[in-house]
mmCIF file of C-alpha atoms in Angstrom:
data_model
loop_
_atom_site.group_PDB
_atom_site.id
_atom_site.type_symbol
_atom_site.label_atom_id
_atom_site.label_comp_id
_atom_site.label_asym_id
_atom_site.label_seq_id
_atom_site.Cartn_x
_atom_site.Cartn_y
_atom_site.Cartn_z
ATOM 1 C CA UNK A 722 0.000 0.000 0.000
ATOM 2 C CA UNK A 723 1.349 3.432 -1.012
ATOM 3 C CA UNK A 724 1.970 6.083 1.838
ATOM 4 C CA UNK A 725 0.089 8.209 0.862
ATOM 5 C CA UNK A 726 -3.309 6.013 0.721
ATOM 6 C CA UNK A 727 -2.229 4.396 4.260
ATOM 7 C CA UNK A 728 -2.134 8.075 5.223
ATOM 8 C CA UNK A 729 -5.303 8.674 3.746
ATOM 9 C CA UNK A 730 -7.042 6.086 5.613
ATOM 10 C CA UNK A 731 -5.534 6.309 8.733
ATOM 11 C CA UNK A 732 -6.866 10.465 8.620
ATOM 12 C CA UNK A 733 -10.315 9.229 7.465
ATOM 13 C CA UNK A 734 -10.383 7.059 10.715
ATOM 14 C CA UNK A 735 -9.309 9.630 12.976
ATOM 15 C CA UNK A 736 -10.689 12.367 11.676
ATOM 16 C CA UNK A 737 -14.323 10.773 11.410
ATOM 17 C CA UNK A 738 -13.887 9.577 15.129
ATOM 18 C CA UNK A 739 -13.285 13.426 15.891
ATOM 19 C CA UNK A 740 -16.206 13.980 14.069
ATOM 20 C CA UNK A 741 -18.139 11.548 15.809
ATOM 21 C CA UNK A 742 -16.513 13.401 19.285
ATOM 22 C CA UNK A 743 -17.514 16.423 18.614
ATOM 23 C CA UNK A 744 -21.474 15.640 18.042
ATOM 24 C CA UNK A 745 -21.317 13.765 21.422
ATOM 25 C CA UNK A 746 -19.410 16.841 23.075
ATOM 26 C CA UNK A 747 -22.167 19.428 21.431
ATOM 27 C CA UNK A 748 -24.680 16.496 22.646
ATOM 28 C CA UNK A 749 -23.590 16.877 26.401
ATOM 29 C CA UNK A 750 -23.230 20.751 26.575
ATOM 30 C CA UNK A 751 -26.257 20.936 25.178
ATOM 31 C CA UNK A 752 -28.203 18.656 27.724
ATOM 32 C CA UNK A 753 -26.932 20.945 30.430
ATOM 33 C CA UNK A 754 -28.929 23.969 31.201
ATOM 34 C CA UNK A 755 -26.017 25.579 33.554
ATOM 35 C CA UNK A 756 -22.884 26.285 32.077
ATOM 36 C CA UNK A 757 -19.656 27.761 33.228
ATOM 37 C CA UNK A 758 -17.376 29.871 31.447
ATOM 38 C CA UNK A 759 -15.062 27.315 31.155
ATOM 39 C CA UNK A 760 -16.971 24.829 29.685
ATOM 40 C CA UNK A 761 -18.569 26.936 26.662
ATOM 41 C CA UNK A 762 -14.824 27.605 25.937
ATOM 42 C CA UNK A 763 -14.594 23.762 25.707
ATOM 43 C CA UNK A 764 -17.295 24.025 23.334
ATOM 44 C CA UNK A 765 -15.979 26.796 20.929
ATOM 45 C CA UNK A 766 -12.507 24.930 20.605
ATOM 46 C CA UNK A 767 -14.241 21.783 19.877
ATOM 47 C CA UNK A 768 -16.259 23.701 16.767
ATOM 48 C CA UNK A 769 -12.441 24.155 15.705
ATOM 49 C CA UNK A 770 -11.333 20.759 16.370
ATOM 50 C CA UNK A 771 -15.086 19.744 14.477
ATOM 51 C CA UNK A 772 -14.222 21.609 11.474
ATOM 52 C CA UNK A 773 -10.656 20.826 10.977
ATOM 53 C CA UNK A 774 -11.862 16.917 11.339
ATOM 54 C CA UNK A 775 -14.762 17.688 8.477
ATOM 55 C CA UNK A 776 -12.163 19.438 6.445
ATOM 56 C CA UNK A 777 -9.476 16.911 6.371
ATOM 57 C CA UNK A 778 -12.266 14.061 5.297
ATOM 58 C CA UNK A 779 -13.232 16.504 2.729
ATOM 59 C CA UNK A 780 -9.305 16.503 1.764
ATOM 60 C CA UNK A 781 -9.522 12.467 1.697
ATOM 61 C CA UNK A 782 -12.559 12.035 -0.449
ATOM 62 C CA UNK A 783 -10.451 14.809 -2.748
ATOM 63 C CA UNK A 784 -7.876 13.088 -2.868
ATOM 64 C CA UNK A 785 -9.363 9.408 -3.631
ATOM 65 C CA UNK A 786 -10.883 10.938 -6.455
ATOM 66 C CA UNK A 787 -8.194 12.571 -8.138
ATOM 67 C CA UNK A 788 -5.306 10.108 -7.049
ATOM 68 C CA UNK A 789 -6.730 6.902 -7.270
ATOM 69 C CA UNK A 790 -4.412 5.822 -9.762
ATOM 70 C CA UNK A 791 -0.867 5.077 -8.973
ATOM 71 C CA UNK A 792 1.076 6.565 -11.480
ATOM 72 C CA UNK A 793 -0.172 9.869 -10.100
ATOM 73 C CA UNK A 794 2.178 8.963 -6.708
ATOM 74 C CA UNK A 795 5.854 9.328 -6.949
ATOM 75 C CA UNK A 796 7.071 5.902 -4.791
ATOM 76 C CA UNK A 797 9.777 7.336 -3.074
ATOM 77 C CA UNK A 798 8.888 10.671 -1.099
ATOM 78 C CA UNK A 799 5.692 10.428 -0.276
ATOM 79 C CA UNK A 800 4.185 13.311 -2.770
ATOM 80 C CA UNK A 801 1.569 14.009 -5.135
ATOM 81 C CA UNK A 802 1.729 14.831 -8.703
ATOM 82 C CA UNK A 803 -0.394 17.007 -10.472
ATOM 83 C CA UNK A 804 -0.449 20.014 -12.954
ATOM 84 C CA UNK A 805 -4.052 20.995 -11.935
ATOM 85 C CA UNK A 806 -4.727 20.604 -8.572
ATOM 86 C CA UNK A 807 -4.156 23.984 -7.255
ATOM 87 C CA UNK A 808 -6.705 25.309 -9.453
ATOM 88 C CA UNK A 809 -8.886 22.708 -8.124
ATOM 89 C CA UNK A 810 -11.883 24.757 -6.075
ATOM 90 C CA UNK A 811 -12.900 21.984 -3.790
ATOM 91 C CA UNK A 812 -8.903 22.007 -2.282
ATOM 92 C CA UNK A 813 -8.861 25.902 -1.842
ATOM 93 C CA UNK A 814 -12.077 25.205 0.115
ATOM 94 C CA UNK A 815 -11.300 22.482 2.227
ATOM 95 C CA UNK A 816 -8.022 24.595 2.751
ATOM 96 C CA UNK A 817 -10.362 27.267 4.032
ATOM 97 C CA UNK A 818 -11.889 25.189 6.547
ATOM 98 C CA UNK A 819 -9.132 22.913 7.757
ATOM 99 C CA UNK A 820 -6.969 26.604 8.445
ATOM 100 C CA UNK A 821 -9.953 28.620 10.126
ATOM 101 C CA UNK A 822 -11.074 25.743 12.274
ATOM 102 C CA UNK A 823 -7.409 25.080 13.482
ATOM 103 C CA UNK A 824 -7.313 28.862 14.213
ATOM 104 C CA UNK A 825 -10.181 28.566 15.875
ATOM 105 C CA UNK A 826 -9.030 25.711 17.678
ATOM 106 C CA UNK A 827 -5.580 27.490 19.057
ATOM 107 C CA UNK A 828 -7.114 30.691 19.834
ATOM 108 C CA UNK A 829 -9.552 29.117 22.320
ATOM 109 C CA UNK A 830 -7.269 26.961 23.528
ATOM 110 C CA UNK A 831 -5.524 29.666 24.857
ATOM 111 C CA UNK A 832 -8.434 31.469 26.064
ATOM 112 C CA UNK A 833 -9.464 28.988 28.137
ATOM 113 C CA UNK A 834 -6.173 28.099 29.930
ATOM 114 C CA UNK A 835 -5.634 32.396 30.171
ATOM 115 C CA UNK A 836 -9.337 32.415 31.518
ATOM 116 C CA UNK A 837 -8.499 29.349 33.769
ATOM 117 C CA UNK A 838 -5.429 31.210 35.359
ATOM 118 C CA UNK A 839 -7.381 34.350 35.979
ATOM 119 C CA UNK A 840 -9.975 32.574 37.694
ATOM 120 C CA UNK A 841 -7.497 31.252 40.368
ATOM 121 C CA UNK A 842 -6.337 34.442 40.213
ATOM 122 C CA UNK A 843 -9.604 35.763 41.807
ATOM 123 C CA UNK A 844 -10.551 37.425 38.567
ATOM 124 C CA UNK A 845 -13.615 35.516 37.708
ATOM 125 C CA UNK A 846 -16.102 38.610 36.386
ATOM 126 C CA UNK A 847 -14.640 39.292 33.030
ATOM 127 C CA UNK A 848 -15.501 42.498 31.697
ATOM 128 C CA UNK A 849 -17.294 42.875 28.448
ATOM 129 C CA UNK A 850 -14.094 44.095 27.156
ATOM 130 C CA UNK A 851 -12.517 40.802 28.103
ATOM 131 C CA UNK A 852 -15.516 39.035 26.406
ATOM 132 C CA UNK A 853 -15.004 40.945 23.592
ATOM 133 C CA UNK A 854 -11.330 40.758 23.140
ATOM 134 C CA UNK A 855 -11.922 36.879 24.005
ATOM 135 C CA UNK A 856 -14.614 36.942 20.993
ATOM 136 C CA UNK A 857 -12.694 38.845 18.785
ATOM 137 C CA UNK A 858 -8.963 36.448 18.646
ATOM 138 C CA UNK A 859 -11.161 33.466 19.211
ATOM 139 C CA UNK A 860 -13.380 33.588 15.976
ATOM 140 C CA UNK A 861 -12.814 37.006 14.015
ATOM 141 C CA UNK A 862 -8.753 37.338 13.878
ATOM 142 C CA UNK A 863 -8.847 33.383 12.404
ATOM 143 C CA UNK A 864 -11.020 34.848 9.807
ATOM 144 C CA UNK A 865 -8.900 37.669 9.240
ATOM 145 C CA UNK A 866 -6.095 35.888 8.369
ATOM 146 C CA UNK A 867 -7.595 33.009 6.437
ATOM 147 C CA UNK A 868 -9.361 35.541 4.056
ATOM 148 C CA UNK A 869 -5.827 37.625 3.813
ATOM 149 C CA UNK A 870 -4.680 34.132 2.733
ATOM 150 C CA UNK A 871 -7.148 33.076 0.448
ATOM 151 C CA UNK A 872 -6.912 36.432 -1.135
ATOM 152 C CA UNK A 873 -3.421 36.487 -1.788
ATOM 153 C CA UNK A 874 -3.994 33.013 -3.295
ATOM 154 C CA UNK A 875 -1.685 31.377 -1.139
ATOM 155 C CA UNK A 876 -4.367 28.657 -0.374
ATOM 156 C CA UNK A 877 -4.023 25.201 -2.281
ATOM 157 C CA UNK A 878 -2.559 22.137 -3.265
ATOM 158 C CA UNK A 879 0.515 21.564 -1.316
ATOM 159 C CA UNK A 880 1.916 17.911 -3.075
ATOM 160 C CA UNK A 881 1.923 16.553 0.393
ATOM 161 C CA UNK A 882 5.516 17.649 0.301
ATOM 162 C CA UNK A 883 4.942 19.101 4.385
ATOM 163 C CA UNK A 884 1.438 18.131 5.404
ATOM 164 C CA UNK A 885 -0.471 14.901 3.552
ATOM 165 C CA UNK A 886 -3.411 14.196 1.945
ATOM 166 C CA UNK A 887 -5.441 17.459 2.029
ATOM 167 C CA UNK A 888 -4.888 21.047 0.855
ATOM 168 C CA UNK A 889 -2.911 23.750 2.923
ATOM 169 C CA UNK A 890 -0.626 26.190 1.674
ATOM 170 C CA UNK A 891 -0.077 25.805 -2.055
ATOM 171 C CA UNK A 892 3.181 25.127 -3.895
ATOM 172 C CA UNK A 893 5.476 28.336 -4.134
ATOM 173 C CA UNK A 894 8.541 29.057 -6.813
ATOM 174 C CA UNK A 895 10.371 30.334 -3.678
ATOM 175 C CA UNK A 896 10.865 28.470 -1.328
ATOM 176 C CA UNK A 897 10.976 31.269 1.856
ATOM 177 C CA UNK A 898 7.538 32.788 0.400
ATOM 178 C CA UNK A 899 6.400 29.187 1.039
ATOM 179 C CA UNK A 900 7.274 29.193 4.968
ATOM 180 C CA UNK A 901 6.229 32.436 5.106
ATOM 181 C CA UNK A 902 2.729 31.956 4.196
ATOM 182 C CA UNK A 903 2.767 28.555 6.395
ATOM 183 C CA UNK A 904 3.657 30.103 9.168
ATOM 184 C CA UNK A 905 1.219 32.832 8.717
ATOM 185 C CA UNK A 906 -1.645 30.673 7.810
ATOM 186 C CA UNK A 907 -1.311 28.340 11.009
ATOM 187 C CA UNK A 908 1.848 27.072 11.835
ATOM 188 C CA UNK A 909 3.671 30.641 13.810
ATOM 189 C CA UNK A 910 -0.001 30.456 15.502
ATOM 190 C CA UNK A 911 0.100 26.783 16.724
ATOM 191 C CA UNK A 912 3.835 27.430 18.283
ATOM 192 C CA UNK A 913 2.565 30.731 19.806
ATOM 193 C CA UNK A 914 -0.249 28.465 21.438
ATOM 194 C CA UNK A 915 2.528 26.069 22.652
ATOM 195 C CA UNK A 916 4.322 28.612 24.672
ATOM 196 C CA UNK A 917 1.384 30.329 25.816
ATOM 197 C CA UNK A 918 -0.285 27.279 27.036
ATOM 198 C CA UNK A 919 2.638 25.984 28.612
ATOM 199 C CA UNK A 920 3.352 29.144 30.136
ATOM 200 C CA UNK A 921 -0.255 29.184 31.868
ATOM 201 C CA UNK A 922 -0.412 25.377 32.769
ATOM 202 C CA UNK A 923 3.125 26.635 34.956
ATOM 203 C CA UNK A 924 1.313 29.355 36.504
ATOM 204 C CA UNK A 925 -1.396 27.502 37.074
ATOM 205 C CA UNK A 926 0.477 24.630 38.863
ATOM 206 C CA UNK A 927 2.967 27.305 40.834
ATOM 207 C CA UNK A 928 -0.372 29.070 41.714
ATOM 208 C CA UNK A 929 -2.645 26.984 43.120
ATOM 209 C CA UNK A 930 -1.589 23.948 41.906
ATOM 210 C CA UNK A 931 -4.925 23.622 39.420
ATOM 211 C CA UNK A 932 -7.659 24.026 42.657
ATOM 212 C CA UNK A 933 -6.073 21.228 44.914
ATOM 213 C CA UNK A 934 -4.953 22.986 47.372
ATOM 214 C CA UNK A 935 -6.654 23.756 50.499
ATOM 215 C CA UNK A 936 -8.603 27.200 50.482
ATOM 216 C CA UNK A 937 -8.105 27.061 47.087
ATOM 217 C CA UNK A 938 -11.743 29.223 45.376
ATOM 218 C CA UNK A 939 -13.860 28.654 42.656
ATOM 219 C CA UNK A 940 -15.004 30.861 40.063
ATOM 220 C CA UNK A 941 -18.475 32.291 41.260
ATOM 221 C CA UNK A 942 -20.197 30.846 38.216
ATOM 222 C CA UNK A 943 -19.783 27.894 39.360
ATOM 223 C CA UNK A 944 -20.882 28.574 43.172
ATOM 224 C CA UNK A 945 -23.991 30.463 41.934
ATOM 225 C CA UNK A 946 -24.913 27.653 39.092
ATOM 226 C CA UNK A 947 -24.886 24.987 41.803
ATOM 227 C CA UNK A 948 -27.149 27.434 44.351
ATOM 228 C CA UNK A 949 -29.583 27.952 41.261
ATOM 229 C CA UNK A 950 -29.562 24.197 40.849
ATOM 230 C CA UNK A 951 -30.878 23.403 44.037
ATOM 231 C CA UNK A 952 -33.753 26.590 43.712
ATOM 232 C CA UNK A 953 -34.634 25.246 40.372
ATOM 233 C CA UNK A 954 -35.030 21.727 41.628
ATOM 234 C CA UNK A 955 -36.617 23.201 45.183
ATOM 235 C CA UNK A 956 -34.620 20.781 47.280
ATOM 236 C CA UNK A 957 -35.639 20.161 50.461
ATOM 237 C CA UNK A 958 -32.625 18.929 52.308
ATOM 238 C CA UNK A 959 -30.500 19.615 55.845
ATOM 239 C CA UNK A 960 -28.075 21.948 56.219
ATOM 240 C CA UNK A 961 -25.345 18.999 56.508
ATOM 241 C CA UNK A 962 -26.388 16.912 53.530
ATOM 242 C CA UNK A 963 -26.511 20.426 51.303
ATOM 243 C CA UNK A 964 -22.831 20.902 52.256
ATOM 244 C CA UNK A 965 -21.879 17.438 51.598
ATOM 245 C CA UNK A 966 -23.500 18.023 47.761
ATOM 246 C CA UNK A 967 -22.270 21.021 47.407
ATOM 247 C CA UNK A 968 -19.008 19.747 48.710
ATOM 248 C CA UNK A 969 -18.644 16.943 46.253
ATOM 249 C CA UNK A 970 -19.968 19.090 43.503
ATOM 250 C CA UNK A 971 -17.054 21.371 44.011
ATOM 251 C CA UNK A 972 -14.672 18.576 43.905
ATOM 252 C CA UNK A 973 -16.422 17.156 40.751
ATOM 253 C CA UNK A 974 -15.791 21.135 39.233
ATOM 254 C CA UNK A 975 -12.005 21.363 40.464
ATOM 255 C CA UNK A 976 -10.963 18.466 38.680
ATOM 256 C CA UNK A 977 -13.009 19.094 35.694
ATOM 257 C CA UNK A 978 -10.822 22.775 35.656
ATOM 258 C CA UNK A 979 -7.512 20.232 36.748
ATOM 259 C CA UNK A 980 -8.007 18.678 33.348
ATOM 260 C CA UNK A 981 -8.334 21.928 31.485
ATOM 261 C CA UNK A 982 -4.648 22.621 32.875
ATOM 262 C CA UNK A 983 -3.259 19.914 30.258
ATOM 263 C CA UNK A 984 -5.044 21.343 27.041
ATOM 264 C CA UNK A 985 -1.153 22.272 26.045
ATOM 265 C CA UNK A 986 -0.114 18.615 26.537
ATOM 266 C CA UNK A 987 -3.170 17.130 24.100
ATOM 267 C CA UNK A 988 -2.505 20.057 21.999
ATOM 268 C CA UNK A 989 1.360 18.969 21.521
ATOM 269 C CA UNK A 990 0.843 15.458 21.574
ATOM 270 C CA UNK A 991 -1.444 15.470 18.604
ATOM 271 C CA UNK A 992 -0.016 18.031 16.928
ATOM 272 C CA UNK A 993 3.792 17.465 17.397
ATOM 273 C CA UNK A 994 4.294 15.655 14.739
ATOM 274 C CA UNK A 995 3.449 18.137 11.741
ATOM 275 C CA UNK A 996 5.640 20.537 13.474
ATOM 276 C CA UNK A 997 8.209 18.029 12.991
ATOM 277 C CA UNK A 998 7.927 18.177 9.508
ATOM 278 C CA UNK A 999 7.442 21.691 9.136
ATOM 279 C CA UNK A 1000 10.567 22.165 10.761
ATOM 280 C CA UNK A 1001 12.374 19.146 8.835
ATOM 281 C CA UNK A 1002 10.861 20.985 5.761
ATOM 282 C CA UNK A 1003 12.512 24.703 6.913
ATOM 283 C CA UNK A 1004 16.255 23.872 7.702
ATOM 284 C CA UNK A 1005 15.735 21.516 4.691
ATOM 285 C CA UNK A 1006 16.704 18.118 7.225
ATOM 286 C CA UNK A 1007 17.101 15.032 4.825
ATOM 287 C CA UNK A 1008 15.804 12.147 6.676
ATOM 288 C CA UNK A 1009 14.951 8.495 5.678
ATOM 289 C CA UNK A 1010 11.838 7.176 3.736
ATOM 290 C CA UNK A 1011 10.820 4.864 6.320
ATOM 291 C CA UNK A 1012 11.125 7.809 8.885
ATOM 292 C CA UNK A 1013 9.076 10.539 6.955
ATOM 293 C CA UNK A 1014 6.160 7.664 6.324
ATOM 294 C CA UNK A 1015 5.975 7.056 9.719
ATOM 295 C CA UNK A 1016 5.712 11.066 10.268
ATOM 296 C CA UNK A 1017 3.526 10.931 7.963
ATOM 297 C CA UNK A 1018 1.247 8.113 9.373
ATOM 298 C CA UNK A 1019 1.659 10.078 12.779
ATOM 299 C CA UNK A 1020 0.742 12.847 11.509
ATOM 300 C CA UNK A 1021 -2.230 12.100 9.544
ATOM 301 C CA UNK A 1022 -3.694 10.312 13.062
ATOM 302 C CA UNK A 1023 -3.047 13.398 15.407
ATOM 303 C CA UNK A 1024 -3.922 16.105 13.255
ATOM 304 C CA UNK A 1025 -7.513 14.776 12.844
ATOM 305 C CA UNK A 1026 -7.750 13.569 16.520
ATOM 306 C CA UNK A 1027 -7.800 16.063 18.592
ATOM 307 C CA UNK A 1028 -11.719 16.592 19.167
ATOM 308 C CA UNK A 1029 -12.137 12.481 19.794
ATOM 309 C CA UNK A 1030 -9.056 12.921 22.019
ATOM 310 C CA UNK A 1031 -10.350 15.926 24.196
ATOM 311 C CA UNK A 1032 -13.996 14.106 24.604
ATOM 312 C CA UNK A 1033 -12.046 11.144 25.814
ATOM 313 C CA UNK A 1034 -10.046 12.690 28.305
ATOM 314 C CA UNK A 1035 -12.566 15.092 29.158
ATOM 315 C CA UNK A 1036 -15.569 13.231 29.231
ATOM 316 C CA UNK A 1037 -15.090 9.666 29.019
ATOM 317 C CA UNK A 1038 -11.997 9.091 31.424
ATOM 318 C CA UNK A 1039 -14.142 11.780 34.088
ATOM 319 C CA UNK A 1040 -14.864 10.286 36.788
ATOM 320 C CA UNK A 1041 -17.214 13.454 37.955
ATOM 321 C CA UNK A 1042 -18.658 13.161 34.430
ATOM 322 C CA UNK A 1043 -18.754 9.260 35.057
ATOM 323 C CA UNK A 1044 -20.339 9.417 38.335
ATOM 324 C CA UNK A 1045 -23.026 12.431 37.279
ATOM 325 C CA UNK A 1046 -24.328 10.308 34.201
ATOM 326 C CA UNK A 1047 -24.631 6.989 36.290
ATOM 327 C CA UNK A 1048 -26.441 8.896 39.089
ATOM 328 C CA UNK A 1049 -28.915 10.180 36.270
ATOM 329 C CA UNK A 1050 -29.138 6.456 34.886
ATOM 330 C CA UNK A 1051 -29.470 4.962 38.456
ATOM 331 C CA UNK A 1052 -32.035 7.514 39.353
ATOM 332 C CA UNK A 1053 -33.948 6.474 36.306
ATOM 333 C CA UNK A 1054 -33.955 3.132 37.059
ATOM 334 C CA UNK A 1055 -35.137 4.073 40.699
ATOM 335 C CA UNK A 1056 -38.069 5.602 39.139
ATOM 336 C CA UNK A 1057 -39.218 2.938 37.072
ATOM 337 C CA UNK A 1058 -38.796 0.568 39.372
ATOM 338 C CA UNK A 1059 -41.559 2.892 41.516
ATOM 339 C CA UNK A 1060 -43.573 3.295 38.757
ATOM 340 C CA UNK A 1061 -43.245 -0.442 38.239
ATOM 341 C CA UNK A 1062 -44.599 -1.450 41.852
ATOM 342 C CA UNK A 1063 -47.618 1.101 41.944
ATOM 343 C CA UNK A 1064 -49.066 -0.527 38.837
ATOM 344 C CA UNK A 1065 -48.872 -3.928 40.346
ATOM 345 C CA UNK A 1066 -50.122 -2.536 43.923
ATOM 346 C CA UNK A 1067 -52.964 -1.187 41.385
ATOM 347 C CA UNK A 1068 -53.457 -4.174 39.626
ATOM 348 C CA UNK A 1069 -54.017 -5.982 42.805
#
């Protein structure tokens, strides 16, 4: 099997599991009626992490079609040959998408660990000029620069020379205009949200070590959502076994916020390896055929994973999101079970 086509499935697979992620992540938001701050940041990264994944099966079905024979393939490097595909306006657009909802992705992945920080901080009212400013790098500055790069035509096919299957930044007769446009179309952002995730996750840790130590506060979004819980739901309960719920829900919040904290690890995990070849690309590092397919084959996986890899970490490996869902299935059961004996006490 040609690299290329392994690399092509193996993107189709991850990418349609992020796909699958992210419906299941809008799914869960969407069934709860109080929200933090926090978690609707969660949301708008995933809508990045969502589109990237539709873009890059886009970039697959693209690429079955117009590559599915051989001779296309050079055997050797990994890369795509073709005269017309730049022109091609199905690869500019999938381009489009894959670039803005990476964008999106890094720009709220650093407004959530910044907003994080500042809520251990104590700063937990943002202003509408921090909503704003959040607003404005998280969804309008991606769109900025993806129409500056669409308009300077820099958006295309790329030969799979320094990403894979899909469209990116198209082929350049210079070289340095190349890198230029591929750092300014994603990859300058993506280090940028490397340091500055890193640098929060320290703060974070040096702070307050992520909420686990004692006296350690919560934002009051989260204190008032749980005391409009218990209005809404006009529980009638001691004093003792409120502060024993409200306790545990305050543990279940700090270590959903303790997670948060290693967004920059996902981030780099998944992502590391396309950096690796943009960087073996730059200083123009020769390196093996065996060793840029498996690149490659890394590459193709993490790029497309990172929504099915966030829902995973933050929603199937949670043991507060765990325990909350098998409460609400155990309760259910309770209830039928109820409803169950009163129609046989009726019946008799």
């Amino acid at each position: 099997m040609h690299c290329l086509l392994r690399a092509t499935i193996i993107t189709f697979v991850s990418s349609g599991l992020s796909v699958i992620s992210g419906i299941l992540i809008f799914i869960e938001y969407s069934l709860n009626l109080h929200h933090d701050r926090l978690a609707t940041m969660f949301v708008f990264m995933t809508i990045g992490d969502f589109m990237y994944a539709v873009g890059y099966i886009v970039g697959d079905m693209r690429y079955y079609d117009l590559y599915e024979e051989i001779d296309n393939v050079t055997s050797t490097n990994c890369s795509i040959v073709s005269d017309d595909a730049s022109n091609d306006l199905l690869c500019k657009g999938q381009s489009f998408v894959t670039t803005y909802g990476s964008l999106v992705s890094f720009a709220w992945t650093c407004n959530l660990l910044i907003t994080l920080y500042l809520y251990y901080r104590g700063h937990d009212r943002p202003s509408r000029l921090r909503e704003g400013i959040l607003h404005f790098v998280g969804w309008i500055l991606p769109g900025i620069i993806v129409i500056s790069a669409v308009s300077a035509g820099a958006l295309g096919e790329d030969s799979a020379e320094y990403s894979g299957p899909w469209c990116w930044v198209r082929d350049f007769p210079s070289k340095g205009e190349r890198i230029l446009w591929m750092l300014f179309a994603g990859k300058f952002w993506e280090i940028l949200t490397y340091i500055i995730t890193f640098v929060m996750f320290v703060l974070c840790m040096k702070l307050t070590s992520c909420g686990r130590k004692e006296g350690a506060r919560f934002p009051e979004d989260v204190t008032n959502q749980r005391r409009f819980v218990r209005m809404e739901d006009n529980e009638d309960v001691d004093d003792q076994s409120q502060n024993r719920e409200d306790q545990k829900h305050y543990e279940d919040q700090s270590l959903m916020m303790w997670r948060f904290c290693f967004a920059w690890i996902i981030l780099v995990v998944t992502r590391c390896f396309g950096t690796t070849r943009f960087f073996l690309y730059v200083f123009d590092v020769q390196v093996s055929d065996k060793a840029n397919e498996w690149l490659l084959n890394l590459q193709s996986f993490g790029d497309g994973s990172l929504a099915f890899v966030n829902f995973v970490f933050y929603l199937i490996t949670n043991p507060a999101v765990v325990r909350k869902y098998w409460k609400q299935i155990r309760a259910r059961s309770g209830n039928d079970e109820m409803s169950n004996n009163e129609n046989l006490n009726v019946n008799e």
